[in-house]
Backbone as numpy.savetxt, mean C-alpha at the origin, in Angstrom:
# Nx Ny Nz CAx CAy CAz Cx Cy Cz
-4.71 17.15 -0.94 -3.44 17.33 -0.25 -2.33 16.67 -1.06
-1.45 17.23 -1.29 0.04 16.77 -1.87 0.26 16.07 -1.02
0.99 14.79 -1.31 1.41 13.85 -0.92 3.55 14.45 -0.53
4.06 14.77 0.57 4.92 14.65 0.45 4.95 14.79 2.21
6.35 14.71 2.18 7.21 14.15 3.51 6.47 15.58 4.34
7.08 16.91 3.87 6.50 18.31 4.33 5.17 18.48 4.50
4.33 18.39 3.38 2.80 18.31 3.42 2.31 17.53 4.67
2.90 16.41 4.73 2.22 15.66 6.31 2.40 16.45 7.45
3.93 16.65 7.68 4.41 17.01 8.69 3.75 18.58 9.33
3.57 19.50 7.98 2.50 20.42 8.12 1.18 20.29 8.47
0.20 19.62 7.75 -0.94 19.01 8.41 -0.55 18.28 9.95
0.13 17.63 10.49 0.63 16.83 11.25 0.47 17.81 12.74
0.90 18.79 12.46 1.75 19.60 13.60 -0.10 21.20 13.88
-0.54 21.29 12.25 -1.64 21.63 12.59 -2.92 21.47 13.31
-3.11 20.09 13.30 -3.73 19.19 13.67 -3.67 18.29 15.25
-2.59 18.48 15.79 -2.32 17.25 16.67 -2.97 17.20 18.04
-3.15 18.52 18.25 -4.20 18.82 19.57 -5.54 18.46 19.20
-6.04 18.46 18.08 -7.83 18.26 17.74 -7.79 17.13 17.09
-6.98 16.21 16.66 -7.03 15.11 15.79 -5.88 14.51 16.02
-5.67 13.79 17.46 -4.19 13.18 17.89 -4.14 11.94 16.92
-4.96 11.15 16.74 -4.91 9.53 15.72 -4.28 10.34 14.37
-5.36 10.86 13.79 -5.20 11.59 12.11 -3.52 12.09 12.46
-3.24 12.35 13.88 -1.93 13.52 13.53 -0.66 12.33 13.46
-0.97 10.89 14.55 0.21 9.75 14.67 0.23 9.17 13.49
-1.13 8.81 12.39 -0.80 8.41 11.17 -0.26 9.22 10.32
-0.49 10.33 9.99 0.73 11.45 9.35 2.14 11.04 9.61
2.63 11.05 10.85 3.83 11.19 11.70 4.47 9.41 10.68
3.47 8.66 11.22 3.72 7.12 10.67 3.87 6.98 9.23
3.03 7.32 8.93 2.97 7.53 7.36 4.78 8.11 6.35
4.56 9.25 6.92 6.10 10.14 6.76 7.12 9.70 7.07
7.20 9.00 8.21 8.64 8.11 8.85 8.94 7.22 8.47
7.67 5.79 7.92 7.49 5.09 6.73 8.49 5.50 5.48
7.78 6.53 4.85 8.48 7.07 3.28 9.79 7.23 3.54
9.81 8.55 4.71 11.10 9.23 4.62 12.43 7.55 4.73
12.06 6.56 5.42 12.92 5.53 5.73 13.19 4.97 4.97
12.24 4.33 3.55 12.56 3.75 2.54 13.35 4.38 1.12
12.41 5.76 1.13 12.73 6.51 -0.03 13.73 7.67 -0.12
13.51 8.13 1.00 14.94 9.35 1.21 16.23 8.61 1.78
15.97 7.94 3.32 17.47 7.39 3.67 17.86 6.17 2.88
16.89 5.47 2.46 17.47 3.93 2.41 18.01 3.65 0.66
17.04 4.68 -0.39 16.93 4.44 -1.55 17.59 6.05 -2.02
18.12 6.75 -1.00 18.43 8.27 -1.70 17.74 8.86 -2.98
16.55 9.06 -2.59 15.30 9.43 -3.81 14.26 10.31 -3.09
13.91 11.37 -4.12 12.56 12.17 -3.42 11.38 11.45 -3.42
10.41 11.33 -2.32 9.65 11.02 -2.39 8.49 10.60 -3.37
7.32 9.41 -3.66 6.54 9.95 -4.93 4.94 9.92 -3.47
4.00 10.26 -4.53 3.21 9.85 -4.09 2.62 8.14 -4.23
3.31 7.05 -4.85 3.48 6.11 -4.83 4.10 5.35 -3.43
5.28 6.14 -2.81 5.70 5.56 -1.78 4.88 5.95 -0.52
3.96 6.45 -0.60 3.00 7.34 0.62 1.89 5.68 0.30
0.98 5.53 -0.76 0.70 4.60 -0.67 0.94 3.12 -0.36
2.03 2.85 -0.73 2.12 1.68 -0.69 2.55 1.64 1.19
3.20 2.38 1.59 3.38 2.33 3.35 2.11 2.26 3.76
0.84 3.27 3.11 -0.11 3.16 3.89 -0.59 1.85 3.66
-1.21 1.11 2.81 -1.15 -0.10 2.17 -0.42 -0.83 3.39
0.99 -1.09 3.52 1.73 -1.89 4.40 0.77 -1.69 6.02
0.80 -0.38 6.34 0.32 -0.37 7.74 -1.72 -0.60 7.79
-1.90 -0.34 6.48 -3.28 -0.85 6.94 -3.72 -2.16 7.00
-2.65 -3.34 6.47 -2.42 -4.80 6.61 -2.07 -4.94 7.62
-1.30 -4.62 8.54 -0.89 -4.64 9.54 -2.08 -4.20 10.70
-1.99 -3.10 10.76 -3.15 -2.96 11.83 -4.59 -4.14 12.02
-5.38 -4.04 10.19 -6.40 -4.97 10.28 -5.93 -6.60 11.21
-4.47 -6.67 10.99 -4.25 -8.19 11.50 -3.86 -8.13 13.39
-3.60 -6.73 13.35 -3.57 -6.39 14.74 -5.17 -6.39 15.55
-5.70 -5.65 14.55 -7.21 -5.78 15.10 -7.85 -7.29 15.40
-7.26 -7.92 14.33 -7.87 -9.64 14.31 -7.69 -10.38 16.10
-6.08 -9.75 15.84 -5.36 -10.25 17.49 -5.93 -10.07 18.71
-6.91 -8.87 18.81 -7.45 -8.04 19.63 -8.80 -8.70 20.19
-9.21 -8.52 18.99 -10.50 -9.30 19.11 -10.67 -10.71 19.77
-9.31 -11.64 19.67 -9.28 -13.01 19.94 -9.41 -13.00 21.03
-8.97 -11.52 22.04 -8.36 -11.17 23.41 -9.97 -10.35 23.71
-10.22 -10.41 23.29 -11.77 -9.16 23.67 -11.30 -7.88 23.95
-9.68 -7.24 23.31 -9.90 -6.31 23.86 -10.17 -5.01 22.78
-10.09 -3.83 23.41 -10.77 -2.68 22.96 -10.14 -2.39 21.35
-10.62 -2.19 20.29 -9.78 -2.08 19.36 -11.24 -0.86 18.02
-11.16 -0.12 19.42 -11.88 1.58 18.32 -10.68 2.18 17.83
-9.61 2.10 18.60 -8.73 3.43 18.20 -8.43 2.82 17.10
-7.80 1.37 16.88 -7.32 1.07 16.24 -8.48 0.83 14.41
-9.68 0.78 14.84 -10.36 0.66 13.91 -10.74 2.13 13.24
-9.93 3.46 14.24 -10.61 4.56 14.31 -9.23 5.27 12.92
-8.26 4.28 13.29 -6.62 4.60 12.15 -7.00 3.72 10.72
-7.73 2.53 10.61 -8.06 2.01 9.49 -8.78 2.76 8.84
-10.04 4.00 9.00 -10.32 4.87 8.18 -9.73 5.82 8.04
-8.90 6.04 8.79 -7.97 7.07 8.26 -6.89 6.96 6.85
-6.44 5.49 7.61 -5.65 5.18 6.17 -6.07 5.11 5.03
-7.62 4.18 5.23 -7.66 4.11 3.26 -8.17 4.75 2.92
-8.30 6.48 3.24 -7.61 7.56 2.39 -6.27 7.59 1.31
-5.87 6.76 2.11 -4.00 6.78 1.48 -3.96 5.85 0.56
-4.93 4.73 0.55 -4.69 3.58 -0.07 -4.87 3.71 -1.39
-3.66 2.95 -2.28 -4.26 3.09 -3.68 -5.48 2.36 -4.46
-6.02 2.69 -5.28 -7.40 2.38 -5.77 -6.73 0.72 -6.49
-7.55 0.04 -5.87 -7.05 -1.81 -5.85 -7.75 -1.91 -7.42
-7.22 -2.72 -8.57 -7.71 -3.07 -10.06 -8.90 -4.50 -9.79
-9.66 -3.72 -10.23 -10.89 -4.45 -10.40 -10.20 -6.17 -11.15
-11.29 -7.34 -11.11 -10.38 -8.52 -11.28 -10.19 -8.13 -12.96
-11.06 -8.19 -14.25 -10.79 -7.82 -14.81 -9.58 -6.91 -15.99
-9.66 -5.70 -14.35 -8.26 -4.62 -15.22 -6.82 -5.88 -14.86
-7.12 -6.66 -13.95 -5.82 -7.67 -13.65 -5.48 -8.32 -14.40
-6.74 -9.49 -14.75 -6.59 -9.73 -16.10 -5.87 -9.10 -16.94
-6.81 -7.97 -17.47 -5.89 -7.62 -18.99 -4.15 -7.16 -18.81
-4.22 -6.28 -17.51 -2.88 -5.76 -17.23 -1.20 -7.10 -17.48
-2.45 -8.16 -16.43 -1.41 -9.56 -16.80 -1.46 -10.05 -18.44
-2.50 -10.12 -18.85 -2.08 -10.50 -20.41 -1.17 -9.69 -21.39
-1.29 -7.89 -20.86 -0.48 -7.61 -21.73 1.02 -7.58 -21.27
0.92 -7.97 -19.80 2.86 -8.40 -19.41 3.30 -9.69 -20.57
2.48 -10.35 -20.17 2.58 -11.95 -20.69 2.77 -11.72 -22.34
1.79 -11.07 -23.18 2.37 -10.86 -24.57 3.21 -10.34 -25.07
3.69 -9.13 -24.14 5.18 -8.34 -23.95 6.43 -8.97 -24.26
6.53 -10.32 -23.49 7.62 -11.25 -23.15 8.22 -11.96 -24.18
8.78 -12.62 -24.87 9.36 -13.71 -25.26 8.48 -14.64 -24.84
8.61 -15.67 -25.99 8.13 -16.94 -25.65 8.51 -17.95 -24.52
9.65 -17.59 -24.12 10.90 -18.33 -23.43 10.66 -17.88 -22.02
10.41 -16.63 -22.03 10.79 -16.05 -20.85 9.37 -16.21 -19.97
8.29 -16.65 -20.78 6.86 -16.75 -20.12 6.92 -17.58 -18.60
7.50 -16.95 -17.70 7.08 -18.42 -16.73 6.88 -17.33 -15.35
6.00 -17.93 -13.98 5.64 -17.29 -12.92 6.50 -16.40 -12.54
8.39 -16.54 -12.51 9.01 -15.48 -11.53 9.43 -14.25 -12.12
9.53 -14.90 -13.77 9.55 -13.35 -14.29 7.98 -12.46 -14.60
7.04 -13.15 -14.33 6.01 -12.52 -14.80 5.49 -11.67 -13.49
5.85 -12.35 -12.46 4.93 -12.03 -11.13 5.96 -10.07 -10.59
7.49 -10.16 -10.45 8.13 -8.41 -10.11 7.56 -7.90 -11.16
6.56 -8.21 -12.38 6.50 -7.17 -13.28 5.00 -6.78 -12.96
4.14 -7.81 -12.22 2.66 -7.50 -11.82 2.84 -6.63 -10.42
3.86 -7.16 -9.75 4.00 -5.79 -8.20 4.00 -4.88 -8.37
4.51 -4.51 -9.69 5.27 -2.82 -10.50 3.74 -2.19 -10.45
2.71 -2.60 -10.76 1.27 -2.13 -11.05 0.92 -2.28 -9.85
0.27 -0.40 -9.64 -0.51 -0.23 -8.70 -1.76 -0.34 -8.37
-2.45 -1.37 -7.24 -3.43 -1.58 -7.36 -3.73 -2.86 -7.52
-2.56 -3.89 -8.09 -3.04 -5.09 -8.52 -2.81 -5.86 -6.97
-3.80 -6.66 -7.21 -3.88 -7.64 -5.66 -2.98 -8.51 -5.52
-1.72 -9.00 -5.14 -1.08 -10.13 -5.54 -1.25 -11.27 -5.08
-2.55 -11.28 -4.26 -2.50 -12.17 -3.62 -3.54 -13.05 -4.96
-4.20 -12.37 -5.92 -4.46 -12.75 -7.01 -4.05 -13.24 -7.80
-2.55 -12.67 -8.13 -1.92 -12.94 -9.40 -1.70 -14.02 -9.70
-1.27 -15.09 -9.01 -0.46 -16.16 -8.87 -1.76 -17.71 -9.72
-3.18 -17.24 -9.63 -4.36 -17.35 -10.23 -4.18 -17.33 -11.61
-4.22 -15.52 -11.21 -4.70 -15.20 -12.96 -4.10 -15.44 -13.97
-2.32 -15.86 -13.62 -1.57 -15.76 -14.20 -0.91 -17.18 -14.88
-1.43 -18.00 -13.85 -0.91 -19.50 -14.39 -2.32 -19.92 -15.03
-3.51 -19.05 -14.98 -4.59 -19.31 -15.88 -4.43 -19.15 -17.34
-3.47 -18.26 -17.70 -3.09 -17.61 -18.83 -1.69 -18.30 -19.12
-0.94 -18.94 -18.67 0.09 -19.76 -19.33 -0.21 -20.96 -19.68
């Protein structure tokens, strides 16, 4: 499936009587993009901005699910939208590809310029990298 604002909304509207969850994450998904990338940033969509929303809402939900659980309450539907999403999700860099990806920011740079805040907006730019990693790998290597 093409990743775009239309493509959902088509699947979306095909779907919504036999697959109401699959059809609200479409709907979510699209309202997501269309908000950041069409109104907010006046830009066509990529398939980059489809991920990273899904990404955003599948962090979200898992921590919604956490909440749920504390409460005993019912949380299928919600576990029933987490496989839905990471379909959407982009393929996360093994620790390794992080590694190298960060060494070759870091050799890129100036000598001067080597330090955490310029190194770290240039590791977000890469899709896939964990950031909750970086901050590791990266002062391992300075």
């Amino acid at each position: 499936m093409e990743y775009t604002i239309k493509s959902f909304t088509m699947e979306r509207l095909k779907i919504r009587k036999d697959d109401p969850v699959r059809s609200n994450i479409l709907l979510m998904l699209a309202d997501a993009v269309k908000r950041v990338a069409v109104i907010d940033e006046r830009r066509p969509e990529t398939e980059a901005d489809f991920r990273k929303a899904a990404l955003k809402m599948y962090q979200e939900t898992k921590n919604t699910i956490a909440e749920y659980k504390k409460g005993n309450a019912d949380t299928s539907e919600l576990e029933q939208e987490l496989k839905i999403l990471e379909e959407f999700l982009p393929k996360m860099l093994s620790e390794d590809e992080m590694k190298a990806a960060a060494k070759k920011i870091i050799d890129e740079m100036p000598q001067e310029e080597r330090v955490l805040k310029n190194i770290m907006p240039k590791l977000k730019e890469i899709e896939g990298f964990d950031m909750k990693m970086a901050k590791p790998i990266v002062e391992s290597m300075l």
